[in-house]
DNA sequence: AACAACCTCAACCGCATCAGA
DNA sequence: GTCTGATGCGGTTGAGGTTGT
């Protein structure tokens, strides 16, 4: 983020007596206990009552991304990856919405996965396309296109992290084959249909 | 064995939105 | 209707582990 300062995160002083950095097992236990008592809401109350020197946001994040029950860990299956690609095409960078369709996966996890894995796959494909393109153009030396693609490879995160919608349409045409729902299982198809109905309704209403 | 490059994961921030006073 | 604090989301960063040379 451009808003991030050049000062390294971990070197910043803690905010008014609050701890920062990785959570300890003890903190996790306290947080889990507090959530058990108060429920996964009222994070300011939880942060205050749990005896943790952590802010409410930090507690919520820790719970949502790590301590919450039924969190699935480990590699993404092919089906999950496929679904992420399709949902991203549909929803853009709305990671929480995408995560809601992948039981046990967190928005943070999906975001991480997308930012590295899938953007990389896309770049590989771009390189391939650029290579074919320059061949068709009959260029023999290392083309400007290729250089551009290579340069793009160094700016992966910025192109991927643009606002939702901006990139999903224009930059992901390569995944159109993934976006064929004709063989989709009924539950996914049903949800996609509902979503499209809903979004169509919004656009007809002018978004209100 | 040492180093570099690659990859994963957890955590932080700022901003937007929501909800209650 | 406005203000303010709480909550949720998306973008970004960096530590640390793994793999390759």
PDB file of C-alpha atoms (C1' of nucleotides) in Angstrom:
ATOM      1  CA  UNK A   1       0.000   0.000   0.000  1.00  0.00           C
ATOM      2  CA  UNK A   2       1.308   3.400  -0.813  1.00  0.00           C
ATOM      3  CA  UNK A   3      -0.004   4.540   2.526  1.00  0.00           C
ATOM      4  CA  UNK A   4       2.502   2.302   4.241  1.00  0.00           C
ATOM      5  CA  UNK A   5       5.444   4.255   5.427  1.00  0.00           C
ATOM      6  CA  UNK A   6       9.003   3.329   4.783  1.00  0.00           C
ATOM      7  CA  UNK A   7       9.323   2.526   8.449  1.00  0.00           C
ATOM      8  CA  UNK A   8       9.245  -1.185   8.857  1.00  0.00           C
ATOM      9  CA  UNK A   9       6.101  -2.481  10.514  1.00  0.00           C
ATOM     10  CA  UNK A  10       7.807  -4.409  13.241  1.00  0.00           C
ATOM     11  CA  UNK A  11      10.065  -1.503  14.113  1.00  0.00           C
ATOM     12  CA  UNK A  12       7.232   0.805  14.952  1.00  0.00           C
ATOM     13  CA  UNK A  13       6.671   1.448  18.630  1.00  0.00           C
ATOM     14  CA  UNK A  14       3.643  -0.232  20.167  1.00  0.00           C
ATOM     15  CA  UNK A  15       0.548   1.907  20.445  1.00  0.00           C
ATOM     16  CA  UNK A  16      -0.092   3.148  23.972  1.00  0.00           C
ATOM     17  CA  UNK A  17       0.992   0.061  25.838  1.00  0.00           C
ATOM     18  CA  UNK A  18      -0.445  -2.436  23.395  1.00  0.00           C
ATOM     19  CA  UNK A  19       1.481  -5.500  22.272  1.00  0.00           C
ATOM     20  CA  UNK A  20       2.212  -6.096  18.635  1.00  0.00           C
ATOM     21  CA  UNK A  21       3.609  -8.864  16.529  1.00  0.00           C
ATOM     22  CA  UNK A  22       2.994 -12.587  16.625  1.00  0.00           C
ATOM     23  CA  UNK A  23       0.502 -14.011  19.094  1.00  0.00           C
ATOM     24  CA  UNK A  24       1.641 -16.371  21.798  1.00  0.00           C
ATOM     25  CA  UNK A  25      -0.147 -19.584  22.721  1.00  0.00           C
ATOM     26  CA  UNK A  26      -1.152 -17.973  25.991  1.00  0.00           C
ATOM     27  CA  UNK A  27      -2.713 -15.010  24.205  1.00  0.00           C
ATOM     28  CA  UNK A  28      -4.552 -17.375  21.892  1.00  0.00           C
ATOM     29  CA  UNK A  29      -5.938 -19.274  24.841  1.00  0.00           C
ATOM     30  CA  UNK A  30      -7.080 -16.093  26.582  1.00  0.00           C
ATOM     31  CA  UNK A  31      -8.711 -14.839  23.427  1.00  0.00           C
ATOM     32  CA  UNK A  32     -10.486 -18.134  22.800  1.00  0.00           C
ATOM     33  CA  UNK A  33     -11.755 -18.137  26.375  1.00  0.00           C
ATOM     34  CA  UNK A  34     -13.030 -14.584  26.041  1.00  0.00           C
ATOM     35  CA  UNK A  35     -14.766 -15.335  22.764  1.00  0.00           C
ATOM     36  CA  UNK A  36     -16.322 -18.349  24.433  1.00  0.00           C
ATOM     37  CA  UNK A  37     -17.813 -16.061  27.062  1.00  0.00           C
ATOM     38  CA  UNK A  38     -18.770 -13.027  24.977  1.00  0.00           C
ATOM     39  CA  UNK A  39     -19.178 -14.548  21.550  1.00  0.00           C
ATOM     40  CA  UNK A  40     -17.316 -13.514  18.394  1.00  0.00           C
ATOM     41  CA  UNK A  41     -18.633  -9.946  18.547  1.00  0.00           C
ATOM     42  CA  UNK A  42     -18.013  -7.004  20.850  1.00  0.00           C
ATOM     43  CA  UNK A  43     -14.315  -7.087  20.167  1.00  0.00           C
ATOM     44  CA  UNK A  44     -13.605  -4.070  22.322  1.00  0.00           C
ATOM     45  CA  UNK A  45     -15.177  -5.885  25.252  1.00  0.00           C
ATOM     46  CA  UNK A  46     -13.249  -9.047  24.450  1.00  0.00           C
ATOM     47  CA  UNK A  47      -9.990  -7.153  24.103  1.00  0.00           C
ATOM     48  CA  UNK A  48     -10.593  -5.442  27.426  1.00  0.00           C
ATOM     49  CA  UNK A  49     -11.851  -8.462  29.372  1.00  0.00           C
ATOM     50  CA  UNK A  50      -9.482 -11.081  28.031  1.00  0.00           C
ATOM     51  CA  UNK A  51      -6.536  -9.533  29.793  1.00  0.00           C
ATOM     52  CA  UNK A  52      -4.767  -9.058  26.503  1.00  0.00           C
ATOM     53  CA  UNK A  53      -2.733  -6.042  25.591  1.00  0.00           C
ATOM     54  CA  UNK A  54      -4.112  -6.169  22.087  1.00  0.00           C
ATOM     55  CA  UNK A  55      -6.503  -3.877  20.289  1.00  0.00           C
ATOM     56  CA  UNK A  56      -9.973  -5.020  19.272  1.00  0.00           C
ATOM     57  CA  UNK A  57      -9.051  -5.200  15.619  1.00  0.00           C
ATOM     58  CA  UNK A  58      -6.096  -7.381  16.338  1.00  0.00           C
ATOM     59  CA  UNK A  59      -8.233  -9.741  18.425  1.00  0.00           C
ATOM     60  CA  UNK A  60     -10.859  -9.989  15.732  1.00  0.00           C
ATOM     61  CA  UNK A  61      -8.293 -10.681  13.048  1.00  0.00           C
ATOM     62  CA  UNK A  62      -6.612 -13.351  15.109  1.00  0.00           C
ATOM     63  CA  UNK A  63      -9.919 -15.051  15.735  1.00  0.00           C
ATOM     64  CA  UNK A  64     -11.152 -14.820  12.176  1.00  0.00           C
ATOM     65  CA  UNK A  65      -7.958 -15.992  10.548  1.00  0.00           C
ATOM     66  CA  UNK A  66      -6.607 -18.462  13.012  1.00  0.00           C
ATOM     67  CA  UNK A  67      -8.618 -19.418  16.069  1.00  0.00           C
ATOM     68  CA  UNK A  68     -12.085 -19.715  14.590  1.00  0.00           C
ATOM     69  CA  UNK A  69     -13.348 -23.303  14.497  1.00  0.00           C
ATOM     70  CA  UNK A  70     -13.543 -25.244  11.226  1.00  0.00           C
ATOM     71  CA  UNK A  71     -10.697 -23.376   9.609  1.00  0.00           C
ATOM     72  CA  UNK A  72      -9.247 -25.444   6.831  1.00  0.00           C
ATOM     73  CA  UNK A  73      -5.499 -25.355   6.467  1.00  0.00           C
ATOM     74  CA  UNK A  74      -3.122 -26.600   3.862  1.00  0.00           C
ATOM     75  CA  UNK A  75      -3.068 -26.628   0.103  1.00  0.00           C
ATOM     76  CA  UNK A  76      -5.926 -25.466  -2.028  1.00  0.00           C
ATOM     77  CA  UNK A  77      -7.563 -28.236  -3.991  1.00  0.00           C
ATOM     78  CA  UNK A  78      -7.971 -27.899  -7.751  1.00  0.00           C
ATOM     79  CA  UNK A  79     -11.680 -27.345  -7.249  1.00  0.00           C
ATOM     80  CA  UNK A  80     -11.053 -24.598  -4.736  1.00  0.00           C
ATOM     81  CA  UNK A  81      -8.540 -22.903  -6.992  1.00  0.00           C
ATOM     82  CA  UNK A  82     -10.921 -23.145  -9.890  1.00  0.00           C
ATOM     83  CA  UNK A  83     -13.711 -21.671  -7.830  1.00  0.00           C
ATOM     84  CA  UNK A  84     -11.523 -18.820  -6.628  1.00  0.00           C
ATOM     85  CA  UNK A  85     -10.636 -17.914 -10.188  1.00  0.00           C
ATOM     86  CA  UNK A  86     -14.261 -17.927 -11.248  1.00  0.00           C
ATOM     87  CA  UNK A  87     -15.453 -16.020  -8.226  1.00  0.00           C
ATOM     88  CA  UNK A  88     -12.713 -13.454  -8.643  1.00  0.00           C
ATOM     89  CA  UNK A  89     -13.793 -12.959 -12.202  1.00  0.00           C
ATOM     90  CA  UNK A  90     -17.307 -12.457 -10.952  1.00  0.00           C
ATOM     91  CA  UNK A  91     -16.702 -10.458  -7.799  1.00  0.00           C
ATOM     92  CA  UNK A  92     -13.307  -8.854  -8.204  1.00  0.00           C
ATOM     93  CA  UNK A  93     -11.199  -8.416  -5.097  1.00  0.00           C
ATOM     94  CA  UNK A  94     -14.070  -8.974  -2.701  1.00  0.00           C
ATOM     95  CA  UNK A  95     -12.163 -11.532  -0.724  1.00  0.00           C
ATOM     96  CA  UNK A  96     -14.670 -11.855   2.066  1.00  0.00           C
ATOM     97  CA  UNK A  97     -17.418 -12.702  -0.410  1.00  0.00           C
ATOM     98  CA  UNK A  98     -15.190 -15.208  -2.134  1.00  0.00           C
ATOM     99  CA  UNK A  99     -14.209 -16.717   1.204  1.00  0.00           C
ATOM    100  CA  UNK A 100     -17.863 -17.083   2.085  1.00  0.00           C
ATOM    101  CA  UNK A 101     -18.204 -19.541  -0.797  1.00  0.00           C
ATOM    102  CA  UNK A 102     -15.215 -21.592   0.315  1.00  0.00           C
ATOM    103  CA  UNK A 103     -16.014 -23.225   3.655  1.00  0.00           C
ATOM    104  CA  UNK A 104     -13.138 -23.151   6.088  1.00  0.00           C
ATOM    105  CA  UNK A 105     -11.091 -20.704   4.084  1.00  0.00           C
ATOM    106  CA  UNK A 106     -10.451 -17.174   5.267  1.00  0.00           C
ATOM    107  CA  UNK A 107     -10.439 -14.054   3.179  1.00  0.00           C
ATOM    108  CA  UNK A 108      -6.845 -13.465   4.200  1.00  0.00           C
ATOM    109  CA  UNK A 109      -5.825 -16.907   3.011  1.00  0.00           C
ATOM    110  CA  UNK A 110      -7.571 -16.523  -0.307  1.00  0.00           C
ATOM    111  CA  UNK A 111      -6.108 -13.090  -0.777  1.00  0.00           C
ATOM    112  CA  UNK A 112      -2.621 -14.392  -0.078  1.00  0.00           C
ATOM    113  CA  UNK A 113      -3.165 -17.307  -2.412  1.00  0.00           C
ATOM    114  CA  UNK A 114      -4.441 -15.116  -5.179  1.00  0.00           C
ATOM    115  CA  UNK A 115      -1.755 -12.499  -4.822  1.00  0.00           C
ATOM    116  CA  UNK A 116       0.999 -14.992  -5.204  1.00  0.00           C
ATOM    117  CA  UNK A 117      -0.187 -18.162  -6.957  1.00  0.00           C
ATOM    118  CA  UNK A 118      -2.770 -17.011  -9.377  1.00  0.00           C
ATOM    119  CA  UNK A 119      -1.172 -13.740 -10.355  1.00  0.00           C
ATOM    120  CA  UNK A 120       1.928 -15.754 -11.106  1.00  0.00           C
ATOM    121  CA  UNK A 121      -0.033 -18.171 -13.263  1.00  0.00           C
ATOM    122  CA  UNK A 122      -1.499 -15.252 -15.111  1.00  0.00           C
ATOM    123  CA  UNK A 123       1.918 -13.768 -15.747  1.00  0.00           C
ATOM    124  CA  UNK A 124       3.217 -17.064 -17.053  1.00  0.00           C
ATOM    125  CA  UNK A 125       0.349 -17.121 -19.470  1.00  0.00           C
ATOM    126  CA  UNK A 126       1.038 -13.533 -20.488  1.00  0.00           C
ATOM    127  CA  UNK A 127       4.636 -14.417 -21.198  1.00  0.00           C
ATOM    128  CA  UNK A 128       3.438 -17.307 -23.326  1.00  0.00           C
ATOM    129  CA  UNK A 129       1.002 -15.109 -25.204  1.00  0.00           C
ATOM    130  CA  UNK A 130       3.641 -12.407 -25.655  1.00  0.00           C
ATOM    131  CA  UNK A 131       6.028 -14.998 -27.021  1.00  0.00           C
ATOM    132  CA  UNK A 132       3.490 -16.225 -29.545  1.00  0.00           C
ATOM    133  CA  UNK A 133       2.609 -12.662 -30.421  1.00  0.00           C
ATOM    134  CA  UNK A 134       6.192 -11.631 -31.098  1.00  0.00           C
ATOM    135  CA  UNK A 135       6.706 -14.782 -33.167  1.00  0.00           C
ATOM    136  CA  UNK A 136       3.694 -13.943 -35.276  1.00  0.00           C
ATOM    137  CA  UNK A 137       5.011 -10.429 -35.756  1.00  0.00           C
ATOM    138  CA  UNK A 138       8.196 -11.951 -37.051  1.00  0.00           C
ATOM    139  CA  UNK A 139      10.429 -10.239 -34.602  1.00  0.00           C
ATOM    140  CA  UNK A 140      13.737 -11.942 -34.068  1.00  0.00           C
ATOM    141  CA  UNK A 141      15.451  -9.974 -31.363  1.00  0.00           C
ATOM    142  CA  UNK A 142      14.091  -9.667 -27.839  1.00  0.00           C
ATOM    143  CA  UNK A 143      10.999  -7.630 -28.417  1.00  0.00           C
ATOM    144  CA  UNK A 144       9.715  -4.669 -26.529  1.00  0.00           C
ATOM    145  CA  UNK A 145       6.616  -6.709 -25.717  1.00  0.00           C
ATOM    146  CA  UNK A 146       8.680  -9.297 -24.007  1.00  0.00           C
ATOM    147  CA  UNK A 147      10.544  -6.683 -22.063  1.00  0.00           C
ATOM    148  CA  UNK A 148       7.269  -5.187 -21.022  1.00  0.00           C
ATOM    149  CA  UNK A 149       6.022  -8.538 -19.806  1.00  0.00           C
ATOM    150  CA  UNK A 150       9.211  -9.120 -17.896  1.00  0.00           C
ATOM    151  CA  UNK A 151       8.907  -5.704 -16.377  1.00  0.00           C
ATOM    152  CA  UNK A 152       5.336  -6.515 -15.439  1.00  0.00           C
ATOM    153  CA  UNK A 153       6.575  -9.523 -13.577  1.00  0.00           C
ATOM    154  CA  UNK A 154       8.302  -7.229 -11.153  1.00  0.00           C
ATOM    155  CA  UNK A 155       5.142  -5.283 -10.502  1.00  0.00           C
ATOM    156  CA  UNK A 156       2.824  -8.200  -9.948  1.00  0.00           C
ATOM    157  CA  UNK A 157       1.416  -7.092  -6.668  1.00  0.00           C
ATOM    158  CA  UNK A 158       0.450  -3.655  -7.847  1.00  0.00           C
ATOM    159  CA  UNK A 159      -1.425  -4.844 -10.900  1.00  0.00           C
ATOM    160  CA  UNK A 160      -3.191  -7.523  -8.948  1.00  0.00           C
ATOM    161  CA  UNK A 161      -4.049  -5.287  -6.092  1.00  0.00           C
ATOM    162  CA  UNK A 162      -5.932  -2.708  -8.037  1.00  0.00           C
ATOM    163  CA  UNK A 163      -9.502  -1.989  -7.052  1.00  0.00           C
ATOM    164  CA  UNK A 164     -12.150  -4.613  -7.502  1.00  0.00           C
ATOM    165  CA  UNK A 165     -13.711  -4.631 -10.889  1.00  0.00           C
ATOM    166  CA  UNK A 166     -11.012  -2.613 -12.552  1.00  0.00           C
ATOM    167  CA  UNK A 167      -8.791  -5.554 -13.202  1.00  0.00           C
ATOM    168  CA  UNK A 168     -11.151  -8.468 -13.094  1.00  0.00           C
ATOM    169  CA  UNK A 169     -12.719  -7.689 -16.413  1.00  0.00           C
ATOM    170  CA  UNK A 170      -9.890  -6.270 -18.414  1.00  0.00           C
ATOM    171  CA  UNK A 171      -6.982  -8.368 -17.292  1.00  0.00           C
ATOM    172  CA  UNK A 172      -8.451 -11.807 -16.828  1.00  0.00           C
ATOM    173  CA  UNK A 173      -9.794 -12.643 -20.227  1.00  0.00           C
ATOM    174  CA  UNK A 174      -7.264 -15.451 -20.254  1.00  0.00           C
ATOM    175  CA  UNK A 175      -9.402 -17.258 -17.726  1.00  0.00           C
ATOM    176  CA  UNK A 176     -12.561 -17.218 -19.779  1.00  0.00           C
ATOM    177  CA  UNK A 177     -12.342 -20.948 -20.187  1.00  0.00           C
ATOM    178  CA  UNK A 178     -12.426 -21.274 -16.417  1.00  0.00           C
ATOM    179  CA  UNK A 179     -15.519 -19.210 -16.385  1.00  0.00           C
ATOM    180  CA  UNK A 180     -17.685 -21.643 -18.210  1.00  0.00           C
ATOM    181  CA  UNK A 181     -20.294 -22.767 -15.688  1.00  0.00           C
ATOM    182  CA  UNK A 182     -21.962 -25.215 -18.020  1.00  0.00           C
ATOM    183  CA  UNK A 183     -20.605 -28.222 -16.157  1.00  0.00           C
ATOM    184  CA  UNK A 184     -20.876 -26.721 -12.718  1.00  0.00           C
ATOM    185  CA  UNK A 185     -22.429 -28.602  -9.839  1.00  0.00           C
ATOM    186  CA  UNK A 186     -26.003 -27.564  -9.021  1.00  0.00           C
ATOM    187  CA  UNK A 187     -25.338 -25.752  -5.750  1.00  0.00           C
ATOM    188  CA  UNK A 188     -22.643 -23.522  -7.206  1.00  0.00           C
ATOM    189  CA  UNK A 189     -24.697 -22.895 -10.270  1.00  0.00           C
ATOM    190  CA  UNK A 190     -27.689 -21.979  -8.148  1.00  0.00           C
ATOM    191  CA  UNK A 191     -25.668 -19.473  -6.172  1.00  0.00           C
ATOM    192  CA  UNK A 192     -24.128 -17.924  -9.279  1.00  0.00           C
ATOM    193  CA  UNK A 193     -27.566 -17.578 -10.799  1.00  0.00           C
ATOM    194  CA  UNK A 194     -28.882 -15.914  -7.648  1.00  0.00           C
ATOM    195  CA  UNK A 195     -25.928 -13.591  -7.543  1.00  0.00           C
ATOM    196  CA  UNK A 196     -26.330 -12.573 -11.145  1.00  0.00           C
ATOM    197  CA  UNK A 197     -30.035 -11.972 -10.591  1.00  0.00           C
ATOM    198  CA  UNK A 198     -29.207  -9.875  -7.592  1.00  0.00           C
ATOM    199  CA  UNK A 199     -26.535  -7.803  -9.307  1.00  0.00           C
ATOM    200  CA  UNK A 200     -28.752  -7.318 -12.323  1.00  0.00           C
ATOM    201  CA  UNK A 201     -31.424  -6.023  -9.984  1.00  0.00           C
ATOM    202  CA  UNK A 202     -28.960  -3.590  -8.514  1.00  0.00           C
ATOM    203  CA  UNK A 203     -27.873  -2.238 -11.855  1.00  0.00           C
ATOM    204  CA  UNK A 204     -31.465  -1.853 -12.972  1.00  0.00           C
ATOM    205  CA  UNK A 205     -32.213   0.077  -9.786  1.00  0.00           C
ATOM    206  CA  UNK A 206     -29.109   2.145 -10.282  1.00  0.00           C
ATOM    207  CA  UNK A 207     -27.492   0.494  -7.309  1.00  0.00           C
ATOM    208  CA  UNK A 208     -30.038   1.595  -4.720  1.00  0.00           C
TER     209      UNK A 208
ATOM    210  C1'  DA B   1      27.638 -26.011   4.089  1.00  0.00           C
ATOM    211  C1'  DA B   2      26.408 -21.517   2.553  1.00  0.00           C
ATOM    212  C1'  DC B   3      23.821 -18.604   0.079  1.00  0.00           C
ATOM    213  C1'  DA B   4      19.975 -17.037  -2.783  1.00  0.00           C
ATOM    214  C1'  DA B   5      15.547 -17.331  -4.479  1.00  0.00           C
ATOM    215  C1'  DC B   6      11.103 -18.689  -3.766  1.00  0.00           C
ATOM    216  C1'  DC B   7       6.978 -19.259  -1.134  1.00  0.00           C
ATOM    217  C1'  DT B   8       3.680 -19.107   2.803  1.00  0.00           C
ATOM    218  C1'  DC B   9       1.609 -17.047   6.434  1.00  0.00           C
ATOM    219  C1'  DA B  10       0.365 -13.802   9.921  1.00  0.00           C
ATOM    220  C1'  DA B  11      -0.109  -9.272  11.104  1.00  0.00           C
ATOM    221  C1'  DC B  12      -0.554  -4.403  10.480  1.00  0.00           C
ATOM    222  C1'  DC B  13      -2.643  -0.210   8.450  1.00  0.00           C
ATOM    223  C1'  DG B  14      -6.078   2.964   6.408  1.00  0.00           C
ATOM    224  C1'  DC B  15     -10.497   3.524   4.855  1.00  0.00           C
ATOM    225  C1'  DA B  16     -15.471   2.563   4.469  1.00  0.00           C
ATOM    226  C1'  DT B  17     -19.562   1.332   6.538  1.00  0.00           C
ATOM    227  C1'  DC B  18     -22.598   0.356  10.291  1.00  0.00           C
ATOM    228  C1'  DA B  19     -25.027   1.156  14.550  1.00  0.00           C
ATOM    229  C1'  DG B  20     -26.192   3.415  18.610  1.00  0.00           C
ATOM    230  C1'  DA B  21     -26.439   7.725  21.303  1.00  0.00           C
TER     231       DA B  21
ATOM    232  C1'  DG C   1     -29.654  14.517  11.076  1.00  0.00           C
ATOM    233  C1'  DT C   2     -25.132  14.274  13.100  1.00  0.00           C
ATOM    234  C1'  DC C   3     -21.472  12.464  15.682  1.00  0.00           C
ATOM    235  C1'  DT C   4     -18.630   8.882  17.314  1.00  0.00           C
ATOM    236  C1'  DG C   5     -17.011   4.429  18.309  1.00  0.00           C
ATOM    237  C1'  DA C   6     -17.054  -0.315  16.612  1.00  0.00           C
ATOM    238  C1'  DT C   7     -16.586  -3.432  13.055  1.00  0.00           C
ATOM    239  C1'  DG C   8     -15.313  -5.245   8.556  1.00  0.00           C
ATOM    240  C1'  DC C   9     -12.609  -5.241   4.422  1.00  0.00           C
ATOM    241  C1'  DG C  10      -8.835  -4.962   1.184  1.00  0.00           C
ATOM    242  C1'  DG C  11      -3.931  -3.808   0.436  1.00  0.00           C
ATOM    243  C1'  DT C  12       0.599  -4.390   1.893  1.00  0.00           C
ATOM    244  C1'  DT C  13       4.615  -5.934   4.349  1.00  0.00           C
ATOM    245  C1'  DG C  14       8.090  -8.785   6.285  1.00  0.00           C
ATOM    246  C1'  DA C  15       9.572 -12.867   8.992  1.00  0.00           C
ATOM    247  C1'  DG C  16      10.560 -17.371   8.563  1.00  0.00           C
ATOM    248  C1'  DG C  17      10.501 -21.840   6.305  1.00  0.00           C
ATOM    249  C1'  DT C  18      11.665 -24.509   2.133  1.00  0.00           C
ATOM    250  C1'  DT C  19      13.981 -25.543  -2.016  1.00  0.00           C
ATOM    251  C1'  DG C  20      17.482 -25.021  -5.437  1.00  0.00           C
ATOM    252  C1'  DT C  21      22.326 -23.984  -6.784  1.00  0.00           C
TER     253       DT C  21
END
